[in-house]
Each structure stands twice: as C-alpha cells, then as structure tokens.
Amino acid sequence: MKIAVCVKHVPEGAKRIDPETKRLDRSGEGALNPFDAHAVEEALRLKADTGEGEVVLVSLGPAKAQDALRKALAMGADRAVLVTDDAASGSDLVATSRVLAQVLARQNADLVLFGQQGNDSDGAVLWAAVADRLRLPMVSQAAEVTRADGSLRVKRQTEFGYDVIEAPLPAVVGVSDAINEPRYPSLKGIMGAKSKPQETLSLQDVDVSADTVGESGSKTEVLELKTPPSRGASRKIEDDGNAAQAIVDFLTEKRLI
Amino acid sequence: MATLVFLEHHGDELLKGGLGVLSKAASIGDEAAGVVVGSGVGALADVAGEFGAARVYVADAPELEAPLPQPRVDVLARIVEETNADAVLFANSVLAADTAAGLAARLDAGLNWDLVDIARRDGKLIGTRPALQDSIYADVGWTSTPQLALIRTGSFDPAATGGSAEVVDVDVRLEDFSTTARMIEQAHEESEGPSIEDADVVVAGGRGLGGPENFTLVEELAKALGGAVGATRAVVDAGWYPYSTQVGQTGRTVSPKLYVACGVSGAIQHKVGMQGSGVIVAINKDPHAPIFEFADLGVVGDIHQVVPKLTELVTQRKSG
Ligand SMILES: Cc1cc2nc3c(=O)[nH]c(=O)nc-3n(C[C@H](O)[C@H](O)[C@H](O)COP(=O)(O)OP(=O)(O)OC[C@H]3O[C@@H](n4cnc5c(N)ncnc54)[C@H](O)[C@@H]3O)c2cc1C
Ligand SMILES: Nc1ncnc2c1ncn2[C@@H]1O[C@H](COP(=O)(O)O)[C@@H](O)[C@H]1O
C-alpha cells in the first residue's frame, strides 16, 4: 500500500505573531509538528501490515522544513516531497489545500494521512479541503484505523461518542493524537535518513500559478492584533517537595476545602 | 447581507450551537437563513424560525441520513450558488468543521475558524480569533465572498424571538465521491452513572498519567475532594477512560467550583469544556504547557509525586 502523509514544519518553542506582517514568526528554529508523528507512525504500521508499499511525506513550507522531514524519515518513512516557494508563504486553507492536492494527485497514493492539527494553527480542517479537491472519500478524528480488502474502517469520535465509518481506497484520513504512540527514531534510522530521497519542488514544478497561493491566493486576512481579555491573577510554582501543601493552602484560602 | 447558518441536528433536535450562531447573525442585522440537512428533518425547520431565521433551506434525502460531511458540502455549495449568499456560518463540531473546510475548497472561499465573536463594521464582516493559546486576539476578515466561518463552541447563546421561517426545499444532487464513505455504526452513547456536569469538583486526568492504571491517582484525589473524575480526549481515544467523562469540545462542558487538571496539556479543545470553572489548579511537569496560561494555580511538577501527597493532605484535613 502506498501511503502519503501530510506533515508540517512548525516553529519550536514560544511562538509569536510578527506585528508587521501579522503572520506567525517562522524565522527561528523549527520542528516536525508533534501531531504529525502520529500520522507517520500509523502509516508505518499500515505499511508493515501489508508487507509492501511505501510511505511518502508531503509538505508545504520553508526550505528548512527538510530538517523536520528528516525526523519523519528517521522514523521510517521512505522519501519526502517538499514544496517550497517564496510566493507560497502566507497561504491560508484554500491556498495550502490547492498546493497539497496538486502534489498528492501526482503521488497517486492509496491512502493520504493527516495529523490531528497543526500545533501552530489548531485548524484541524485541512484534510477536508484537500479531499474535496482530490474528490476522494474522507474520514477525520480517527481513533482507530483497520484495513479490509480495498477499504478502510475508521472509528471516529464526535460529540456523541464513537462512529464506525467505512471508506473505499483511495481515501483521505485525519488521525487523532491517541491513535498510537509514535516510535523514537533509532540511531540506524537517523543515519539512514540522510540518504533517503528528499525532493524540493517549486510552485511551477507542481503546476500551481503563484497568484492562486500565498497572500494573493488567500481569501482570509488578519486585520489587527489585539490584547485578549485579562484572566485575573494566576500563580505558578515549582514543586520543591512542598507543592501539595501549597495547593492545600491555596484551596483553603479559596474556601474550597 | 444574506447569511446562511448550518443547523446541525442530533436525533430530532437542532443543536444549541447552531441556533446560537443563528441568533447572533440575526442580531448583527444579517438576513439569516438556516440550513437543515438530513433525512426526515422537515419538522426541524419550524424551530429555526423561532431563533431568528427568516428562511430555512431544507435538504431532505435518505442519503443524507448519516452525519457525514461530504454530501453536506454538495448541498451547501448548491444553496450558496442559488442564493448568492455572502456568508456561511457554522457552530464548530466535528461534522461542521469538515463540512466548512470541504466547502471552502469547493468554492475557493475563505474560512476563518475558532472565532469567538463576529460583528459588522461598515458593512464588513469581522471575526475575533484568539491565537497562540488565546494569548493574543486578532480581528480577521475575508477578501472575497462567500465568507465562511467556524464559531468556537459556547460563544453565542440561542435567543428565541418567536418568529417563523419560510421553508424552502432544496433539490438534492450529490457528487459520486461524496457518498462512498458509509456509516457502519453510529454513536448513541448513553451516559452511565452520575454526570460530571453537576459535580462541584472535577479532577481530570490526561496522557501525563502514563497509563490507564494510574487513573487511580486521580480517582483517589477526586474521592478525597468529594468530586468526579474527568478525562481528556487523548486518554479516552486511547481507551484508558470512558467517553462519558471526557471534558472539552467533543465531550462535556463543565463548570465546577474547582477543576484540578493532572497531566493535561490544556489544548484549546479541552479548554473550551472547562474554562468556566471557578478555580483551576494544574499539575504538569512541562513549564511551557498551555494549561498554565489559564490555571489559577499552576504547579510545575510530577503528578506521581504531587497527587498522592495532595490526596493524603486533603484527607487529613477533612478528617481533622
Ligand atoms: C476536533 C477536535 C476535537 C477535540 N476534542 C477534545 C475534547 O473534547 N477534549 C479534549 O480533552 N481534547 C480534545 N481534542 C484533543 C486536544 O487537541 C488534545 O490533543 C488533547 O486534549 C490532549 O490531551 P492530554 O492533555 O491528555 O495529552 P497531551 O497533550 O499529550 O498532554 C499530556 C501532558 O501531560 C504532561 N505530563 C506528562 N507526564 C507527566 C507527569 N509525570 N507529571 C505531570 N505532567 C506530566 C505533559 O507535559 C503534557 O503537557 C480535540 C481535538 C480535535 C482536533
Ligand atoms: N503546510 C503543510 N504541509 C503539509 N501538511 C500540512 C501543512 N499544514 C497542515 N498540514 C497537515 O494538516 C494537518 C492539520 O493541520 P491544520 O488544519 O492546519 O491544523 C496537520 O496535522 C498536517 O498533517
């Protein structure tokens, strides 16, 4: 089974929005979006299950995103395709989904997996946009994925409990962060990752015209940054062995015990 | 401005979230129309009229019975096309988020998500979007129509105004690929035991517990405090604790006097279910965990150290 996994490079550590561009500051160090490690793990599991096929990483992001992709290659993915282009920066949902769909259409995978959410965007929506562009069935919030002859069974959580949905392959699935425990790359995996193919493509390479992505192709805009409503005083303490007592004192002060 | 509001239903009831968004849209002066999609849902249209809908579009077909997003994209795309609607608003849910994003791609329309407010300024629709763990707010807009938005759970309360809506039947035509995913088993979770919504104290456990066996730590603390046990989606999905105890966007909304979070990171989807709590205490070993942004008392420490001691001290105090 050929599986494509959409993974994102996200800024590491404290995040900030640049007041000038009103965009997330992506200039510092980056990492693999932690939610996407679960999608990679699930892909590796499904590939092992069928005993053949490949796991391809697909990403849109800055050139340095290749470092984040290498982490997923070290976990065991076979190769990576990164679209990077200055014209694509600032892409919103419509624009990002356009680029990814274009890349994915060429990969022709049996299954496209997404992580639960970008830890910088909390969107948890991209799979649905990509699936619509690819005209493929889609299931999100997958807590469990099982394969049966040419189709997938997905257990998903909604506001009412768990549903079971069946979709024929090829399909698009967004996984929950509890679907598995992602493996840590082994030393061998880390060494091996260095020689795995990492392709970098421009917008032109994937036949996307620059004016349909980036800021010009996006249909949403950030107008103004504001201070959130204040949430009252909060205290933070480090446990030095006396934290339990400190909590009891606090609860007593608040008349909660 | 002609605004469509997606009205999700479960069983034979329209969900409060959608009705709240409908009331809000009507209150900012939009000509708000509801959209009801399902099988045998005609009767629901009347309810929408009472909450501010001037008109309700009803798409009623057997293929629309299961709450799956892709056929709903087909239906909404068609209504938008026929009505030239300026905006389509959704109260956030698993179904609504997937439907909204699919529609955004279909129509090449902008989607702003997680909005906590909407307003019209000089006729222009503006949304309020918290970002970076709610540490900053942004005013967001759209550069084209239709303008699509997902509203954060609990942002608007429904206001019954007692009107009545004109009902318009929608001709249902679905794309081939939209109906290939099939519902095999649909959730109808009956909650067992006392509901955590009524508890004065909720002690919640997250993935930081490390395994289902460690939930006893949380149970014992809850017992000492005279409270109920809550859980995050991560541990419910992993099968460590039952769905009926899940707090958050896809679980329960609780507002106890005291909420104690043990090994919970504090993701937005968890926060929306417990931010109304009187006092929030968090124990987490990661000093950068988002939960510390909104806890009244944050303890950076290991739950295995802190929680048993806390249980002991609370028990002592109560008996002493
Ligand atoms: C559509 C959608 C709906 C969702 N609905 C919900 C919902 O209703 N409810 C919900 O909860 N989530 C929901 N989520 C998931 C949410 O985004 C988070 O993934 C989830 O809340 C994380 O659960 P957690 O805090 O238990 O796990 P993690 O995020 O993994 O956090 C575990 C925390 O434990 C800490 N920790 C680890 N070990 C220790 C230790 N020994 N001592 C102290 N601390 C420790 C870690 O530092 C970490 O902060 C939803 C997501 C989506 C996309
Ligand atoms: N730029 C990107 N490139 C590749 N995949 C992405 C990108 N952005 C988001 N994703 C994928 O989409 C999922 C949901 O992202 P979001 O909807 O932004 O929260 C992530 O977990 C990734 O799997």
XYZ file of C-alpha atoms and ligand atoms in Angstrom:
653
model
C 0.000 0.000 0.000
C 1.332 3.415 -0.955
C 0.644 5.966 1.751
C 1.198 9.716 1.577
C 1.453 11.573 4.884
C 0.997 15.343 5.033
C 3.367 16.746 7.614
C 4.112 20.271 8.667
C 7.163 22.105 9.876
C 6.206 24.322 12.828
C 8.157 26.887 14.850
C 9.683 25.462 18.008
C 9.366 26.917 21.489
C 7.500 30.123 22.288
C 5.556 31.319 19.279
C 4.947 34.931 18.332
C 2.996 36.779 15.702
C 5.003 39.379 13.833
C 3.131 42.673 14.349
C 4.413 43.904 10.994
C 3.227 41.063 8.733
C 0.577 39.852 11.233
C 1.770 36.345 10.499
C 3.294 33.723 12.714
C 7.017 34.338 13.009
C 8.602 31.340 11.287
C 12.148 32.678 11.250
C 13.522 30.703 14.218
C 14.152 27.029 14.791
C 11.501 24.614 13.599
C 10.419 21.057 14.238
C 8.093 18.371 12.968
C 4.543 19.190 14.099
C 4.207 16.738 17.027
C 0.678 15.734 15.978
C 2.045 14.594 12.617
C 4.343 11.996 14.205
C 1.168 10.020 14.954
C 0.170 10.093 11.282
C 3.649 8.927 10.259
C 3.517 6.122 12.852
C 0.113 4.982 11.585
C 1.405 4.957 8.009
C 4.392 2.841 9.022
C 2.104 0.449 10.871
C -0.238 0.074 7.895
C 2.682 -0.428 5.527
C 4.170 -3.113 7.781
C 0.754 -4.752 7.959
C 0.550 -5.191 4.216
C 4.230 -6.001 3.915
C 4.772 -3.813 0.869
C 4.408 -0.301 -0.444
C 5.941 2.993 0.556
C 5.395 5.949 2.845
C 5.844 9.345 1.187
C 5.934 12.572 3.171
C 4.307 15.596 1.554
C 4.792 19.095 2.866
C 4.453 22.752 2.016
C 6.804 25.022 3.895
C 10.104 26.889 4.052
C 13.282 25.247 2.700
C 14.437 24.426 6.219
C 11.356 22.222 6.613
C 13.560 19.487 5.115
C 15.091 19.114 8.598
C 11.687 18.363 10.093
C 11.004 15.910 7.277
C 14.278 14.132 8.047
C 12.945 13.367 11.526
C 9.987 11.568 9.940
C 12.333 9.786 7.528
C 14.361 8.660 10.546
C 11.177 7.149 11.963
C 10.977 5.046 8.818
C 9.223 6.956 6.015
C 10.719 6.220 2.595
C 11.009 9.630 0.941
C 9.871 13.214 1.140
C 8.462 15.812 -1.217
C 8.588 19.442 -0.080
C 7.062 22.312 -1.992
C 8.878 25.468 -1.109
C 8.442 28.818 -2.810
C 8.508 32.404 -1.526
C 5.269 33.040 -3.363
C 3.525 30.417 -1.232
C 4.271 31.964 2.145
C 1.193 33.265 3.902
C -1.041 30.659 2.268
C -4.335 30.079 4.078
C -6.564 26.998 3.934
C -7.736 27.387 0.325
C -4.245 28.107 -0.914
C -2.479 25.399 1.125
C -5.028 22.779 0.123
C -4.545 23.717 -3.528
C -0.808 23.072 -3.420
C -1.036 19.862 -1.393
C -3.796 18.459 -3.604
C -1.697 19.152 -6.659
C 1.296 17.276 -5.203
C -0.842 14.435 -3.887
C -2.587 13.954 -7.221
C 0.818 13.184 -8.750
C 1.755 10.782 -5.992
C -1.320 8.658 -6.568
C -1.286 7.137 -3.100
C -3.840 4.571 -1.893
C -4.200 6.491 1.325
C -3.476 10.077 2.381
C -2.995 10.627 6.110
C -3.067 13.873 8.095
C -2.151 14.643 11.716
C -4.757 15.891 14.166
C -3.873 19.557 13.909
C -1.084 21.999 13.341
C 0.192 22.984 16.793
C 0.569 26.497 15.422
C -2.815 26.777 13.724
C -5.158 24.484 15.695
C -7.053 24.248 12.440
C -7.887 20.573 12.275
C -9.562 21.129 8.922
C -7.035 20.771 6.126
C -7.856 17.149 5.235
C -11.423 18.045 4.328
C -10.314 20.745 1.904
C -7.692 18.503 0.313
C -10.126 15.581 -0.003
C -12.653 17.780 -1.769
C -10.044 18.903 -4.287
C -8.929 15.304 -4.854
C -12.555 14.129 -4.976
C -11.792 11.325 -2.539
C -13.729 9.993 0.460
C -12.549 11.421 3.770
C -12.844 10.496 7.450
C -11.447 12.615 10.285
C -10.768 12.224 14.034
C -9.713 8.610 13.549
C -9.041 6.886 16.864
C -8.541 3.545 15.112
C -7.929 2.536 11.502
C -8.245 -1.013 10.200
C -7.762 -2.230 6.676
C -10.030 -4.667 4.931
C -9.826 -5.589 1.257
C -9.637 -2.344 -0.676
C -11.260 -0.306 2.034
C -10.652 1.188 5.453
C -12.677 1.060 8.624
C -12.302 4.083 10.814
C -13.509 4.603 14.352
C -14.005 8.326 14.858
C -15.003 10.364 17.859
C -17.709 13.011 17.607
C -19.713 14.949 20.169
C -21.966 11.918 20.608
C -19.453 9.129 21.046
C -17.811 6.790 18.563
C -18.900 6.147 14.975
C -17.561 3.480 12.666
C -17.179 4.570 9.044
C -16.053 2.568 6.058
C -14.418 4.168 3.033
C -13.103 2.603 -0.160
C -9.474 3.293 -1.091
C -8.046 5.642 -2.167
C -9.145 7.774 0.756
C -8.098 10.667 2.989
C -7.946 10.207 6.771
C -7.123 12.601 9.625
C -5.924 10.779 12.757
C -6.341 11.540 16.464
C -3.223 12.001 18.580
C -4.209 8.967 20.656
C -4.252 6.523 17.743
C -0.763 5.267 18.584
C 2.471 6.023 20.389
C 4.978 7.301 17.816
C 8.305 5.477 17.845
C 11.543 7.271 18.557
C 13.929 7.147 15.620
C 16.698 4.607 16.196
C 20.316 5.533 15.603
C 20.210 3.396 12.480
C 17.081 5.233 11.376
C 18.729 8.596 11.911
C 21.808 7.577 9.926
C 19.715 6.004 7.191
C 17.519 9.087 6.835
C 20.428 11.059 5.439
C 20.467 9.016 2.263
C 16.716 8.896 1.677
C 15.369 10.965 -1.237
C 14.223 14.463 -0.275
C 12.803 16.261 -3.250
C 12.268 20.028 -3.238
C 9.766 21.418 -5.719
C 8.736 24.925 -6.704
C 5.166 26.003 -7.408
C 5.957 25.846 -11.095
C 7.109 22.238 -10.722
C 3.666 21.286 -9.439
C 1.783 23.484 -11.909
C 0.340 25.917 -9.439
C 0.282 29.514 -10.538
C 1.803 31.901 -7.987
C -1.201 34.220 -7.870
C -3.503 31.419 -6.640
C -1.449 30.849 -3.469
C 0.410 32.854 -0.838
C -1.137 36.110 0.232
C -2.632 36.868 -3.189
C -4.364 33.488 -3.406
C -5.638 33.504 0.156
C -9.196 34.519 0.930
C -8.771 35.369 4.588
C -6.824 38.223 6.180
C -5.635 39.295 9.593
C -6.687 42.907 10.112
C -5.493 43.819 13.547
C -3.875 42.235 16.585
C -5.437 42.868 19.949
C -4.820 42.132 23.615
C -7.022 39.339 24.904
C -9.374 39.957 27.818
C -7.436 39.683 31.077
C -7.972 36.488 33.005
C -7.143 37.580 36.520
C -4.115 36.811 38.621
C -2.568 33.389 38.373
C 0.207 31.785 40.349
C 2.773 29.297 39.155
C 5.055 27.390 41.468
C 7.738 24.795 41.005
C 7.429 21.609 43.068
C 10.248 21.503 45.574
C 8.595 18.773 47.583
C 6.043 21.153 49.138
C 3.675 21.707 46.221
C 0.932 19.519 47.689
C 0.921 21.660 50.840
C 0.884 24.813 48.699
C -2.180 23.526 46.851
C -3.939 22.739 50.129
C -3.149 26.249 51.419
C -4.457 27.748 48.200
C -7.674 25.707 48.339
C -8.141 26.686 51.971
C -7.681 30.362 51.116
C -10.322 29.966 48.394
C -12.584 28.149 50.876
C -12.719 25.115 48.637
C -11.796 22.625 51.343
C -26.491 40.731 3.969
C -27.666 37.220 3.215
C -26.108 34.813 5.655
C -26.560 31.056 5.791
C -26.229 29.246 9.105
C -25.641 25.488 9.102
C -28.002 23.949 11.652
C -26.716 20.591 12.804
C -29.113 18.208 14.486
C -28.875 15.048 16.538
C -31.884 12.789 16.866
C -34.842 15.116 16.395
C -33.293 18.176 17.913
C -31.398 21.085 16.451
C -28.159 21.629 18.345
C -27.846 24.702 20.540
C -24.583 25.788 18.937
C -26.099 26.396 15.520
C -29.128 28.157 16.976
C -26.802 30.442 18.938
C -24.950 31.366 15.753
C -28.271 31.941 14.022
C -29.448 34.295 16.762
C -26.127 36.144 16.623
C -26.256 36.555 12.830
C -29.793 37.937 13.082
C -28.718 40.307 15.872
C -25.983 41.942 13.776
C -28.574 42.765 11.152
C -27.986 39.964 8.672
C -30.833 38.356 6.852
C -30.169 34.977 8.369
C -31.334 31.758 6.769
C -30.917 28.355 8.359
C -29.839 25.213 6.530
C -31.075 21.837 7.767
C -29.657 18.725 6.124
C -30.707 15.144 6.822
C -33.382 12.563 6.338
C -36.881 13.189 7.654
C -35.892 16.573 9.043
C -38.756 18.742 7.773
C -40.180 19.384 11.229
C -36.916 20.920 12.447
C -37.324 23.910 10.148
C -40.027 25.447 12.347
C -37.721 25.574 15.337
C -35.194 27.609 13.356
C -37.814 30.303 12.741
C -38.174 30.842 16.462
C -34.464 31.644 16.726
C -34.238 34.335 14.081
C -34.224 32.549 10.724
C -36.214 34.371 8.080
C -35.923 31.361 5.824
C -34.860 27.766 6.226
C -33.429 25.650 3.441
C -34.220 22.006 3.968
C -32.320 19.258 2.171
C -34.107 16.042 2.937
C -32.986 12.743 1.411
C -32.180 9.226 2.639
C -28.538 9.601 1.518
C -28.233 12.495 3.956
C -29.249 10.444 6.985
C -25.760 9.748 8.374
C -23.885 12.737 9.811
C -21.104 12.689 7.214
C -19.619 15.886 5.827
C -19.049 15.312 2.133
C -22.686 15.147 0.954
C -23.303 18.274 3.047
C -20.640 20.096 1.036
C -22.605 19.288 -2.133
C -25.825 20.578 -0.610
C -24.329 23.797 0.744
C -22.390 24.545 -2.448
C -25.640 24.381 -4.325
C -27.530 26.622 -1.910
C -24.738 29.206 -1.946
C -24.767 29.197 -5.721
C -28.517 29.623 -5.935
C -28.873 32.222 -3.220
C -25.661 34.149 -3.763
C -25.187 34.104 -0.006
C -22.465 36.395 1.330
C -21.590 34.271 4.320
C -21.938 30.725 5.626
C -21.538 30.307 9.376
C -21.038 27.098 11.354
C -21.015 26.329 15.075
C -17.920 24.201 15.498
C -18.283 20.431 15.665
C -16.570 17.500 14.000
C -19.222 17.454 11.276
C -19.314 21.233 10.861
C -15.526 21.666 10.651
C -15.172 19.031 7.933
C -18.153 20.412 6.035
C -16.902 24.000 6.235
C -13.393 23.125 5.048
C -14.698 21.000 2.190
C -16.961 23.859 1.151
C -14.054 26.318 1.306
C -12.123 24.210 -1.192
C -15.157 23.631 -3.408
C -15.968 27.346 -3.651
C -12.419 28.674 -3.277
C -13.759 30.632 -0.356
C -12.003 31.892 2.766
C -12.611 30.025 6.029
C -11.804 31.593 9.405
C -12.032 29.126 12.281
C -12.242 29.225 16.053
C -13.954 32.639 16.088
C -15.313 33.754 19.448
C -17.217 36.728 18.059
C -18.465 38.235 14.813
C -19.537 41.789 14.038
C -20.297 44.047 11.115
C -18.151 47.156 10.793
C -19.117 49.496 7.926
C -20.993 46.587 6.467
C -17.930 44.356 6.501
C -17.993 41.078 8.410
C -15.211 40.918 11.021
C -14.360 37.940 13.205
C -12.487 37.755 16.503
C -9.957 34.932 16.514
C -7.880 34.027 19.556
C -4.472 32.651 18.583
C -1.422 31.104 20.203
C -3.293 29.502 23.089
C -5.553 32.534 23.422
C -2.558 34.710 24.343
C -3.354 37.098 21.519
C -6.575 38.055 19.735
C -6.858 39.051 16.107
C -9.536 40.726 14.044
C -9.858 38.687 10.890
C -11.655 39.280 7.632
C -12.287 37.823 4.201
C -11.127 39.130 0.835
C -13.926 37.568 -1.192
C -17.383 36.061 -0.825
C -18.783 33.805 0.365
C -17.213 34.285 3.756
C -17.048 31.053 5.727
C -16.626 30.871 9.497
C -16.485 28.266 12.243
C -17.536 29.621 15.625
C -15.946 28.299 18.821
C -18.217 26.144 20.975
C -20.215 28.096 23.523
C -19.648 31.562 22.037
C -23.283 32.500 21.439
C -26.458 31.550 23.280
C -29.626 30.945 21.309
C -32.274 33.646 21.759
C -35.823 32.635 20.989
C -37.614 35.538 19.340
C -40.699 33.615 18.375
C -40.675 34.252 14.631
C -41.474 31.810 11.898
C -39.459 30.896 8.860
C -40.327 30.397 5.241
C -39.309 26.852 4.322
C -37.540 26.235 1.025
C -36.975 22.686 -0.179
C -33.599 22.038 -1.722
C -33.179 19.760 -4.692
C -30.535 17.264 -3.531
C -27.871 16.297 -6.051
C -24.752 14.591 -4.749
C -21.330 14.015 -6.277
C -20.315 10.396 -6.792
C -17.306 10.558 -4.473
C -19.314 12.196 -1.696
C -21.329 9.132 -0.870
C -18.634 6.464 -0.964
C -17.790 6.774 2.754
C -20.515 4.921 4.663
C -21.630 4.919 8.246
C -21.435 1.374 9.606
C -22.221 2.082 13.212
C -23.416 5.370 14.611
C -22.689 6.616 18.105
C -25.527 6.703 20.563
C -23.638 6.874 23.794
C -25.917 6.635 26.806
C -24.056 8.107 29.724
C -23.854 5.874 32.743
C -23.589 6.974 36.344
C -23.835 10.471 37.756
C -22.993 13.191 35.297
C -19.782 15.139 35.833
C -21.665 18.268 34.739
C -23.274 18.519 38.180
C -20.150 17.956 40.283
C -18.726 20.777 42.430
C -15.230 19.410 41.975
C -13.777 17.748 38.894
C -10.356 16.127 38.926
C -9.231 15.473 35.365
C -6.552 13.109 34.138
C -4.631 13.411 30.868
C -1.991 11.498 28.988
C 0.583 12.641 31.537
C -0.714 9.859 33.781
C 1.268 7.499 31.601
C -1.222 4.646 31.558
C -4.764 3.631 32.493
C -3.630 2.038 35.751
C -2.549 5.441 37.053
C -6.087 6.780 36.890
C -6.412 5.543 40.477
C -4.305 8.584 41.476
C -6.980 10.832 40.012
C -9.850 8.766 41.411
C -8.443 8.902 44.915
C -7.924 12.653 44.786
C -11.446 13.099 43.442
C -12.793 10.987 46.272
C -10.877 12.989 48.863
C -12.225 16.242 47.437
C -15.731 14.852 47.067
C -15.656 15.300 43.307
C -15.985 13.498 39.995
C -13.344 12.295 37.537
C -12.855 13.883 34.124
C -10.601 12.944 31.217
C -9.052 14.388 28.063
C -9.832 13.097 24.600
C -6.311 11.706 24.289
C -6.915 9.235 27.125
C -10.482 8.460 26.077
C -9.409 7.711 22.500
C -6.649 5.526 23.896
C -9.253 3.535 25.811
C -7.978 4.480 29.284
C -11.245 6.010 30.470
C -14.859 6.129 29.268
C -16.122 8.706 26.796
C -18.808 9.838 29.252
C -16.082 11.512 31.356
C -14.454 13.430 28.513
C -14.268 17.172 29.003
C -13.959 19.506 26.023
C -15.229 20.427 22.612
C -16.331 16.909 21.724
C -17.142 15.939 25.292
C -18.845 17.578 28.256
C -18.781 21.193 29.247
C -18.271 21.519 32.989
C -18.138 24.493 35.332
C -17.401 23.138 38.807
C -16.195 25.338 41.665
C -12.833 23.572 41.429
C -11.123 21.890 38.474
C -7.863 20.040 39.069
C -6.003 19.054 35.900
C -3.410 16.297 36.267
C -1.082 15.710 33.314
C -3.308 17.654 30.950
C -1.613 19.875 28.364
C -4.532 22.288 28.071
C -5.269 22.181 24.345
C -7.898 24.659 23.155
C -10.382 21.831 22.536
C -10.041 20.777 26.178
C -10.113 24.352 27.475
C -13.475 25.175 25.896
C -15.063 22.489 28.049
C -13.723 23.661 31.430
C -12.774 27.328 31.257
C -15.974 28.258 33.083
C -14.692 26.516 36.234
C -14.440 28.697 39.359
C -10.861 27.838 40.271
C -8.438 25.903 38.085
C -5.429 24.078 39.524
C -2.992 22.385 37.143
C -0.186 19.936 37.796
C 2.096 19.380 34.822
C 5.802 18.690 34.544
C 6.274 20.851 31.453
C 6.633 24.519 32.491
C 5.540 25.554 28.985
C 2.291 23.551 28.967
C -0.571 25.725 27.678
C -2.676 24.870 30.732
C -0.524 27.227 32.819
C -1.842 30.095 30.702
C -5.267 29.775 32.273
C -4.762 27.972 35.574
C -5.280 29.994 38.753
C -2.636 27.896 40.440
C -0.098 26.078 38.312
C 2.278 23.518 39.756
C 5.272 22.520 37.684
C 5.867 19.040 38.973
C 5.413 15.311 38.551
C 1.894 14.052 39.225
C 3.291 10.865 40.701
C 4.947 12.967 43.390
C 2.370 15.682 43.927
C -1.006 13.947 43.596
C -0.655 11.156 46.218
C 0.656 13.698 48.726
C -2.161 16.061 47.926
C -4.739 13.314 48.406
C -3.233 12.478 51.754
C -3.186 16.093 52.950
C -6.759 16.723 51.822
C -7.959 13.548 53.550
C -6.148 14.523 56.741
C -7.628 17.991 56.700
C -11.124 16.756 56.135
C -10.954 14.233 58.952
C -9.077 16.582 61.296
C -11.888 18.274 16.567
C -11.149 18.017 17.840
C -11.868 17.846 18.997
C -11.218 17.618 20.206
N -11.979 17.479 21.329
C -11.376 17.345 22.519
C -12.125 17.260 23.732
O -13.358 17.291 23.736
N -11.456 17.125 24.897
C -10.088 17.063 24.951
O -9.536 16.938 26.048
N -9.352 17.117 23.822
C -9.961 17.247 22.613
N -9.192 17.283 21.476
C -7.769 16.920 21.556
C -6.852 18.037 22.040
O -6.447 18.827 20.963
C -5.597 17.429 22.696
O -4.964 16.578 21.778
C -5.887 16.665 23.991
O -6.691 17.448 24.851
C -4.601 16.321 24.678
O -4.853 15.517 25.808
P -3.803 15.462 27.010
O -3.682 16.826 27.587
O -4.237 14.364 27.889
O -2.489 14.947 26.300
P -1.114 15.706 25.915
O -1.400 16.876 25.050
O -0.248 14.638 25.407
O -0.618 16.252 27.303
C -0.131 15.491 28.365
C 0.521 16.444 29.376
O 0.973 15.713 30.489
C 2.190 16.255 30.947
N 2.893 15.197 31.688
C 3.471 14.072 31.208
N 3.960 13.315 32.205
C 3.712 13.983 33.356
C 3.986 13.732 34.736
N 4.610 12.598 35.139
N 3.607 14.648 35.666
C 2.959 15.797 35.261
N 2.670 16.073 33.985
C 3.036 15.183 33.030
C 2.891 16.692 29.675
O 3.826 17.731 29.977
C 1.731 17.187 28.807
O 1.535 18.587 28.956
C -9.817 17.525 20.253
C -9.086 17.708 19.075
C -9.730 17.953 17.879
C -8.935 18.150 16.646
N 1.968 23.206 5.167
C 1.582 21.932 5.352
N 2.169 20.935 4.640
C 1.783 19.641 4.797
N 0.833 19.250 5.652
C 0.229 20.182 6.395
C 0.553 21.574 6.292
N -0.226 22.247 7.163
C -1.000 21.335 7.785
N -0.738 20.080 7.336
C -1.400 18.810 7.741
O -2.739 19.092 8.106
C -2.984 18.715 9.461
C -3.985 19.670 10.071
O -3.489 20.974 10.002
P -4.367 22.252 10.343
O -5.678 22.087 9.648
O -3.554 23.400 9.856
O -4.470 22.265 11.856
C -1.597 18.679 10.097
O -1.562 17.828 11.222
C -0.764 18.151 8.943
O -0.942 16.752 8.785
